[in-house]
CSV table of C-alpha atoms in Angstrom, one decimal:
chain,number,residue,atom,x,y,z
A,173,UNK,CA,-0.7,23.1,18.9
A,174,UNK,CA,1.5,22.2,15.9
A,175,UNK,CA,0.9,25.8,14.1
A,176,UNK,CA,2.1,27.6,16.9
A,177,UNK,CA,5.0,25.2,18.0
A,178,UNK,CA,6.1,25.8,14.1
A,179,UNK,CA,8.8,28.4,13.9
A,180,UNK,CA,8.8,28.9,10.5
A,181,UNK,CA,5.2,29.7,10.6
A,182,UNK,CA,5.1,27.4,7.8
A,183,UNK,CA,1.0,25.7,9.4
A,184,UNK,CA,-2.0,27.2,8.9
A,185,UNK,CA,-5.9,25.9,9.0
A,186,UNK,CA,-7.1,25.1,5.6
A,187,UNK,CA,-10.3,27.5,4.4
A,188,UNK,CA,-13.0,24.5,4.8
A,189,UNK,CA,-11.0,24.1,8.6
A,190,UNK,CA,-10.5,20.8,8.6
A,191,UNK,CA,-7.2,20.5,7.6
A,192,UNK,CA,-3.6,21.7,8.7
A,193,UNK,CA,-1.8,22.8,5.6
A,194,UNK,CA,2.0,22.7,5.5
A,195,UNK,CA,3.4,25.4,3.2
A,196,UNK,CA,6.7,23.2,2.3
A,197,UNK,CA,8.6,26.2,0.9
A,198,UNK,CA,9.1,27.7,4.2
A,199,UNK,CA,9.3,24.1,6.6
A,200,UNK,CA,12.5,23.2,7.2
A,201,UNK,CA,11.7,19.8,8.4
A,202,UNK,CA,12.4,20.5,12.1
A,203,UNK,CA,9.3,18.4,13.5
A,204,UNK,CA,8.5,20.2,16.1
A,205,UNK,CA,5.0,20.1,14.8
A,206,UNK,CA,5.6,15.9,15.1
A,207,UNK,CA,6.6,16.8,18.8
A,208,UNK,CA,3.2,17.7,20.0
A,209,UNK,CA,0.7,16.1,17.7
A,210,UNK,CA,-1.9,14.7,19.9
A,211,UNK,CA,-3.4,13.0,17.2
A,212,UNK,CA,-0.1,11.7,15.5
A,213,UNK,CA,-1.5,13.1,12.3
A,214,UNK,CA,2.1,14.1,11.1
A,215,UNK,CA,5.1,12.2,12.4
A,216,UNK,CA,8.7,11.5,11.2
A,217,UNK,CA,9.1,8.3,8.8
A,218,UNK,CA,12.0,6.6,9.3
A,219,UNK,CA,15.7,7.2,11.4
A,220,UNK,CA,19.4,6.4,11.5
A,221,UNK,CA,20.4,2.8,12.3
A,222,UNK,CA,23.4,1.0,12.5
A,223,UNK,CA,23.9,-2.1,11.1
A,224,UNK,CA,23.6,-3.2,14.3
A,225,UNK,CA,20.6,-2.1,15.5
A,226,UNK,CA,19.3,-3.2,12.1
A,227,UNK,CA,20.3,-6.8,13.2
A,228,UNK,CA,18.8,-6.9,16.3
A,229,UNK,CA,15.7,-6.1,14.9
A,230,UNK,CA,16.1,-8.9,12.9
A,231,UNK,CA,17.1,-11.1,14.8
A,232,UNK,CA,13.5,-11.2,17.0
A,233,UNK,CA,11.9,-13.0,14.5
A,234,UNK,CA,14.6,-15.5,14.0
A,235,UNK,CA,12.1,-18.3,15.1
A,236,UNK,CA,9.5,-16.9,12.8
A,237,UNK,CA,12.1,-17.6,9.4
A,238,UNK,CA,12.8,-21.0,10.6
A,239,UNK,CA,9.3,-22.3,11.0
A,240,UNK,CA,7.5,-20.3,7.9
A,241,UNK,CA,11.2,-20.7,5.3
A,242,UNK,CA,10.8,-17.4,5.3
A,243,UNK,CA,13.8,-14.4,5.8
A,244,UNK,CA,14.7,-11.1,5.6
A,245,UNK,CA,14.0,-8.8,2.6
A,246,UNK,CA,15.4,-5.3,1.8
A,247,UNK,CA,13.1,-3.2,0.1
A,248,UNK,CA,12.5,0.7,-1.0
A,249,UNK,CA,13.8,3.5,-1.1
A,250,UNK,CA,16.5,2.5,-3.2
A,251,UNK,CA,18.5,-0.2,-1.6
A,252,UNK,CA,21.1,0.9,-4.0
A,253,UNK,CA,21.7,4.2,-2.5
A,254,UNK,CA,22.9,2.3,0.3
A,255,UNK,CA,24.6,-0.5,-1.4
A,256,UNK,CA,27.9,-0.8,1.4
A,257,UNK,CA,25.1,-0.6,4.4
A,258,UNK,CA,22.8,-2.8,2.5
A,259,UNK,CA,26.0,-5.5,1.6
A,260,UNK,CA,26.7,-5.2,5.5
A,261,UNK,CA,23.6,-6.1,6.7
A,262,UNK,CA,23.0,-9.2,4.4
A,263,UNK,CA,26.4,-10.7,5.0
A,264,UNK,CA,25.3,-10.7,8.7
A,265,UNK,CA,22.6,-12.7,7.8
A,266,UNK,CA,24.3,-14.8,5.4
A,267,UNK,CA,26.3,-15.5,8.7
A,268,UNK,CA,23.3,-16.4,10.8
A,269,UNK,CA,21.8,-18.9,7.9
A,270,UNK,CA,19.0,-16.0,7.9
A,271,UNK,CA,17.2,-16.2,4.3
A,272,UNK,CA,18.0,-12.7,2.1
A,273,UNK,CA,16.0,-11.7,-0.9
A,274,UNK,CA,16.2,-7.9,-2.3
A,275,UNK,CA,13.7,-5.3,-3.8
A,276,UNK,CA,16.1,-3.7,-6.8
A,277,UNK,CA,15.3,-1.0,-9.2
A,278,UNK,CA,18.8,-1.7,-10.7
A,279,UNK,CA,19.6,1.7,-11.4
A,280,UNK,CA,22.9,3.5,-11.1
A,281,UNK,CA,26.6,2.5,-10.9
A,282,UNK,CA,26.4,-1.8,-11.2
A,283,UNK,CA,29.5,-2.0,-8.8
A,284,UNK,CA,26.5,-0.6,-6.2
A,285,UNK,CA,24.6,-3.8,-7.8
A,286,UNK,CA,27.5,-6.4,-7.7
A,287,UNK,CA,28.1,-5.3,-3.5
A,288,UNK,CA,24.3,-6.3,-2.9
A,289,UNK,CA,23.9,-9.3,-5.5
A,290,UNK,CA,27.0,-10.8,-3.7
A,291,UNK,CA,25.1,-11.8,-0.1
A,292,UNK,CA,21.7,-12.7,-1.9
A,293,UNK,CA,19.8,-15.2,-1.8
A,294,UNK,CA,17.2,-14.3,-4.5
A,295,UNK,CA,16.2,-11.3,-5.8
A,296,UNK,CA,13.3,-8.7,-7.4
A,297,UNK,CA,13.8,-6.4,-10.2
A,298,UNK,CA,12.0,-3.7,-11.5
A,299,UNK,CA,10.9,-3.5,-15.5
A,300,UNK,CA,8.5,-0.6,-15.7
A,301,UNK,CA,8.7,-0.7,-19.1
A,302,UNK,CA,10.8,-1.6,-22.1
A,303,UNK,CA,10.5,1.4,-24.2
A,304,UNK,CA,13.3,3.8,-23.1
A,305,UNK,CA,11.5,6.8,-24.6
A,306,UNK,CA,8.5,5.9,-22.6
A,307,UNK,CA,10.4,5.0,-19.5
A,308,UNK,CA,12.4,8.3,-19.8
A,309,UNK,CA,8.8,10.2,-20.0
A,310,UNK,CA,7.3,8.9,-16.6
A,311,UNK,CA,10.3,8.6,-14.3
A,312,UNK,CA,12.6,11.0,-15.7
A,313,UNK,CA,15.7,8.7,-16.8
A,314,UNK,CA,16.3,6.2,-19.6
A,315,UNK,CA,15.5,2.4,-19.0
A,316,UNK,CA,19.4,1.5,-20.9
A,317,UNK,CA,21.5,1.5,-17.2
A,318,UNK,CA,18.7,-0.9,-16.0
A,319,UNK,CA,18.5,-3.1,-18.4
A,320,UNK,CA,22.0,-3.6,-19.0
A,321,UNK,CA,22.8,-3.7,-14.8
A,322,UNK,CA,20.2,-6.6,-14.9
A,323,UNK,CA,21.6,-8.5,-17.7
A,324,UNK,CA,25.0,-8.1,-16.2
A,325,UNK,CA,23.7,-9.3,-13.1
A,326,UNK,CA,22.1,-12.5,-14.3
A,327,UNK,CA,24.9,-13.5,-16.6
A,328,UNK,CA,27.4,-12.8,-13.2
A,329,UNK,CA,25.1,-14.4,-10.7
A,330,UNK,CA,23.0,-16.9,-12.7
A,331,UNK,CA,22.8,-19.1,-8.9
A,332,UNK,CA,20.7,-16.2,-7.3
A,333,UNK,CA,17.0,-17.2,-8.8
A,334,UNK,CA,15.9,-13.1,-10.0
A,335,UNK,CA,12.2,-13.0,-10.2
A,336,UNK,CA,11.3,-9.8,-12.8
A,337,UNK,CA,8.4,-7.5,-12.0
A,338,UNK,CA,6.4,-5.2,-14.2
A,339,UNK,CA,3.7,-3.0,-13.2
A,340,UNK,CA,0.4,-3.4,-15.8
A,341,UNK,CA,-0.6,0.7,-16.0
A,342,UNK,CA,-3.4,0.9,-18.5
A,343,UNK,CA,-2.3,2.1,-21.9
A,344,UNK,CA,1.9,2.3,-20.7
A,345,UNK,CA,2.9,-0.8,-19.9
A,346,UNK,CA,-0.1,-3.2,-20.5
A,347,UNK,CA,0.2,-2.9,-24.4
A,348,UNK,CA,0.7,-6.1,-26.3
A,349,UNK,CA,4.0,-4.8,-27.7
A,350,UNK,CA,5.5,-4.3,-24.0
A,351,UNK,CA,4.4,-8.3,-22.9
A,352,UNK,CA,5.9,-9.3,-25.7
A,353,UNK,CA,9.5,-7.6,-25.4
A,354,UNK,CA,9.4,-8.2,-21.7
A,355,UNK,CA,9.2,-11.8,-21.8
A,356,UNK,CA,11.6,-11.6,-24.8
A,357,UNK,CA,14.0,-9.8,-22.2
A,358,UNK,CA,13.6,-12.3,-19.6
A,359,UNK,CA,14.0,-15.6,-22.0
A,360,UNK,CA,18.0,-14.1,-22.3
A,361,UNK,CA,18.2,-13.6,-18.7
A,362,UNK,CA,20.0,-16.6,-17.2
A,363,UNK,CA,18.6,-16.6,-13.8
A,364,UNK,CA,15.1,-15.6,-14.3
A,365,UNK,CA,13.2,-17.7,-12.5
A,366,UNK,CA,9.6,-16.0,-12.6
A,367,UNK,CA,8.2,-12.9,-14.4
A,368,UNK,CA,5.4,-11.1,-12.8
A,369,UNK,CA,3.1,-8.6,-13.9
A,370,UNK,CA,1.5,-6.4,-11.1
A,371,UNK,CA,-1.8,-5.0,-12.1
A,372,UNK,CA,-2.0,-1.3,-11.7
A,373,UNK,CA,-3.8,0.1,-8.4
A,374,UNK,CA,-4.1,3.2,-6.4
A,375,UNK,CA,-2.7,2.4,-3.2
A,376,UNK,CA,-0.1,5.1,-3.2
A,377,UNK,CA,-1.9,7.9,-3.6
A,378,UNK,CA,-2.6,8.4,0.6
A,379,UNK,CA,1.4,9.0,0.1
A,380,UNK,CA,1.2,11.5,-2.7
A,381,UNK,CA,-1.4,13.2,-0.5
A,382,UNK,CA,0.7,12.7,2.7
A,383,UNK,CA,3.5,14.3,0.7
A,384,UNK,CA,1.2,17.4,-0.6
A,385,UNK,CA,1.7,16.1,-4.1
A,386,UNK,CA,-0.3,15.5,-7.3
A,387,UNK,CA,-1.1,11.7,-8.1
A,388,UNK,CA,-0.5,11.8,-11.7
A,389,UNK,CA,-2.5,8.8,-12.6
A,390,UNK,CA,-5.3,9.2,-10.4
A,391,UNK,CA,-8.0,8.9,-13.2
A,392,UNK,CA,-7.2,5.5,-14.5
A,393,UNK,CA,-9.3,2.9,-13.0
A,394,UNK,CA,-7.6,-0.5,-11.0
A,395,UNK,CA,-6.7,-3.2,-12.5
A,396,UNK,CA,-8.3,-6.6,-11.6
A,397,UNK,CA,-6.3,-10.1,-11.3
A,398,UNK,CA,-8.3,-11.3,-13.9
A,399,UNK,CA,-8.1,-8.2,-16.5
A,400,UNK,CA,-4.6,-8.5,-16.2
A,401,UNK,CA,-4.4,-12.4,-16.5
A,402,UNK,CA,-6.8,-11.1,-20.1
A,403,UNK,CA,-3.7,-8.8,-21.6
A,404,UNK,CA,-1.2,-12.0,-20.9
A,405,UNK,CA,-3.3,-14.5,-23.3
A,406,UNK,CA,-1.0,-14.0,-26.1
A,407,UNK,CA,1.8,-15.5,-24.0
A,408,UNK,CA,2.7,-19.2,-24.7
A,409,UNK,CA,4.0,-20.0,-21.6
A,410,UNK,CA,4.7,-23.3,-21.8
A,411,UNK,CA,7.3,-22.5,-24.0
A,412,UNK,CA,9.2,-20.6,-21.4
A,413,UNK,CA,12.0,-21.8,-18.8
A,414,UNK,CA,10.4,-19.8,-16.1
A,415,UNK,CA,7.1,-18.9,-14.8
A,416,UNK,CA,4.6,-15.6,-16.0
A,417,UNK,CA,2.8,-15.3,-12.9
A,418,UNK,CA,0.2,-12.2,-12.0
């Protein structure tokens, strides 16, 4: 149904036949194929929303934050791309004594940064990794605008408790050198409350496969809890004035 809805011809059966493949030079994202899916193997992630529709949504598990402490969280994407939407919707729940906490990846322009930090409650930040070099070699950009934006951010906001995260990826971020200049980075930070180090797993590979894209680090092996709580022995942590958590 979806190859013959598609009028870009851009479906056809795979040789084994037991796939649809999507040639993505000539789809032009029309979803018709979506349209008639019996099987809901393909589908459209995602829509428009105003702020308030976003609030709405919301506000049905207004019982839900009361009882657990819980709130809301705004997460990826880049919650930066959309920094005036984004401000919007946490100053409504600033006004409805609704909890706020943010996912960041502090890149880009820091008055984006400033418009979210301003309605927070707490937040998350992203340290892949401290060398730029490295940084600039697996996503593409320099680490300096992050780094700085974060600083800036701490030494602006030092009320809103910032929790940093690093992934552990096996033989990029999980050397001894990067701990070490991490937790250095965070002991300047004046509203670091907690730095966490994520061991490294697989789970967003289905995604790259979804997408029809390699998985670049699909050979290294997961990470256990405990392997990773192994590469943060050197840490003293009682010397620190927040907590290294994994």
């Amino acid at each position: 149904r979806c190859i013959t809805k598609c009028p870009q011809h851009a479906l056809s059966v795979s040789e084994d036949r037991r796939a649809v493949v999507r040639d993505r030079n000539r789809c032009i994202q029309c979803f018709r194929c979506a349209g008639v899916c019996l099987t809901e193997a393909t589908g459209v992630y995602g829509k428009s929303m105003t702020v308030q529709e976003v609030m709405e949504e919301i506000r049905k598990e207004t019982l839900f934050y009361f009882f657990s402490g819980g709130g809301v969280t705004l997460s990826g994407g880049d919650v930066l791309l959309q920094a005036e939407f984004a401000a919007e919707i946490l100053r409504n729940c600033r006004e409805e004594c609704i909890d706020t906490t943010a996912e960041l990846d502090m890149f880009g322009s820091y008055d984006n940064v400033r418009t979210v930090f301003e309605y927070l409650d707490s937040v998350h930040v992203d340290v892949k990794v401290m060398d730029s070099e490295i940084h600039k070699n697996w996503t593409g950009v320099g680490n300096e605008t992050i780094l700085e934006n974060i600083r800036r951010a701490s030494e602006e906001f030092p009320d809103k408790p910032m929790c940093v995260r690093v992934p552990l990826i096996p033989e990029i971020s999980d050397t001894e050198e990067n701990i070490r200049c991490t937790v250095e980075f965070c002991r300047k930070l004046p509203s670091c409350r907690e730095l966490e180090f994520l061991p490294y797993h697989r789970l967003g590979s289905a995604t790259y496969e979804y997408l029809g894209r390699p998985y670049g680090l699909q050979e290294l092996e997961p990470m256990s809890a405990e392997a990773a709580e192994k590469k943060l022995c050197m840490i003293d942590r009682t010397s620190l004035p927040f907590a290294v958590k994994v």
